[in-house]
DNA sequence: GATATATAAGATACAAGAGTCTTAAATCTG
DNA sequence: CAGATTTAAGACTCTTGTATCTTATATATC
């Protein structure tokens, strides 16, 4: 898999928070509500949302009417922010063959081809914002 | 990581077998020799080479002067063959968010962007042969 | 045929990732 | 203030990937 499970859960949950914030105008969404709708473990998602909170991507609030919400406007949060917080950015800097010395000066035979593509992937995830994905989701719903 | 460790070892070992076959004209290379030169566990590499042998990418021969060798000409073995045997091809067909229903008809918001790139990656690994990588390695050595 | 060499196969051990559970702390409501 | 709600934190378990070890089996050489 490209991302760890935790990372895909983080992306899906962030996106759900975004749409709820935009459509319902709510500031904090209970993690229980997110885990129910995404059909995944509440406790596991809690741990992941804590990581996003530490990374200043989310804000959290305890007690009744509490939950998690975006710490910044959805158009200012990119997928790279979420990926970096959960999985780190090794994927976008590592050699495809895991060779530590591989680089421009001493390339492995796959270096040129992979470096080009991993940078393209990095740029794509950097350009993709939660607001953009939410918009995309809405358009898909309309088309069905 | 893009590939499992076993998969990167498989690629590196296959490539080493290729260069030894081309340069020294030997048919079978002992796994011990490969693990020594690649600096990784002999027993682990043995298991991986068994997978490649089962997949008809390698041939093996026991006893003195035995070892493993390419089952076909190096220009007919692609990286996709090796990757498919060790890690499988899920990476090139799966949704980036791990959503089972994701596809052209019911796309997740990342579908279009990721599908394009994962197909490009697939084509690249499909076009890359062991012979091509060995050639690349030789050119790199000349440039240093 | 005896011995040494080398892979084959499978059992076992270790580590990391994924997921669960429990307890604590903060906050709101009545 | 009491009780309900909700996140925080960390211990714990389960599973999977990674790695090692042991015992077969096949082959070549002498």
Coordinates of N, CA, C and O (backbone and C1' of nucleotides) in Angstrom, one line a residue, chain B residues 30-31 50 60-64 67, chain C residues 4-12:
Chain B
X30 N 25.8 -18.8 -6.5 CA 25.4 -19.2 -5.2 C 24.7 -18.1 -4.4 O 25.2 -16.9 -4.5
X31 N 23.6 -18.4 -3.7 CA 22.9 -17.3 -3.0 C 23.9 -16.7 -1.9 O 23.8 -15.5 -1.6
X50 N 13.6 -18.3 -3.6 CA 12.7 -19.4 -3.8 C 11.4 -18.9 -4.4 O 10.8 -19.6 -5.3
X60 N 17.0 -22.7 -10.3 CA 18.0 -23.0 -9.3 C 18.6 -24.4 -9.5 O 18.0 -25.2 -10.2
X61 N 19.8 -24.6 -8.9 CA 20.5 -25.8 -9.1 C 21.2 -26.1 -7.8 O 22.0 -25.3 -7.3
X62 N 21.0 -27.3 -7.2 CA 21.6 -27.6 -5.9 C 22.9 -28.3 -6.1 O 23.3 -28.7 -7.2
X63 N 23.6 -28.3 -5.0 CA 24.9 -29.0 -5.0 C 26.0 -28.1 -5.4 O 25.8 -26.9 -5.7
X64 N 27.3 -28.6 -5.4 CA 28.4 -27.8 -5.7 C 28.3 -27.2 -7.1 O 27.7 -27.8 -8.0
X67 N 23.4 -22.9 -7.5 CA 23.0 -21.5 -7.3 C 21.7 -21.1 -8.0 O 21.0 -22.0 -8.3
Chain C
dA4 P 33.7 -34.0 4.6 O5' 33.4 -32.8 3.5 C5' 34.3 -32.7 2.4 C4' 33.7 -31.7 1.4 C3' 33.1 -30.5 2.0 O3' 33.4 -29.4 1.1 C1' 31.4 -31.6 0.7
dT5 P 33.0 -27.9 1.5 O5' 31.9 -27.5 0.4 C5' 32.1 -27.7 -1.0 C4' 30.8 -27.5 -1.7 C3' 30.1 -26.2 -1.4 O3' 29.8 -25.5 -2.6 C1' 28.6 -28.1 -1.3
dA6 P 29.5 -23.9 -2.6 O5' 28.0 -23.8 -2.7 C5' 27.3 -24.5 -3.8 C4' 25.9 -24.7 -3.6 C3' 25.1 -23.6 -2.8 O3' 24.2 -22.9 -3.7 C1' 24.4 -25.8 -2.1
dT7 P 23.2 -21.8 -3.1 O5' 21.8 -22.5 -3.2 C5' 21.3 -22.9 -4.5 C4' 20.2 -23.9 -4.4 C3' 18.9 -23.4 -4.0 O3' 17.8 -24.0 -4.7 C1' 19.5 -25.0 -2.4
dA8 P 16.3 -23.7 -4.4 O5' 15.8 -24.7 -3.3 C5' 15.8 -26.1 -3.6 C4' 14.7 -26.8 -2.8 C3' 13.5 -26.1 -2.5 O3' 12.4 -27.0 -2.6 C1' 14.6 -26.5 -0.5
dA9 P 10.9 -26.5 -2.3 O5' 10.7 -26.7 -0.8 C5' 11.0 -27.9 -0.1 C4' 10.7 -27.8 1.4 C3' 9.5 -26.9 1.7 O3' 8.7 -27.7 2.5 C1' 11.4 -26.3 3.0
dG10 P 7.2 -27.1 3.0 O5' 7.3 -27.0 4.5 C5' 8.0 -28.0 5.3 C4' 8.5 -27.4 6.6 C3' 7.5 -26.5 7.3 O3' 7.5 -26.8 8.6 C1' 9.5 -25.4 7.2
dA11 P 6.2 -26.5 9.6 O5' 6.8 -26.5 11.0 C5' 8.0 -27.2 11.3 C4' 8.9 -26.4 12.2 C3' 8.2 -25.6 13.3 O3' 8.8 -25.9 14.6 C1' 9.6 -24.2 12.1
dT12 P 8.1 -25.3 15.9 O5' 9.0 -24.0 16.2 C5' 10.4 -24.1 16.1 C4' 10.9 -22.7 16.1 C3' 10.3 -21.7 17.1 O3' 11.3 -21.4 18.1 C1' 10.7 -20.7 15.1

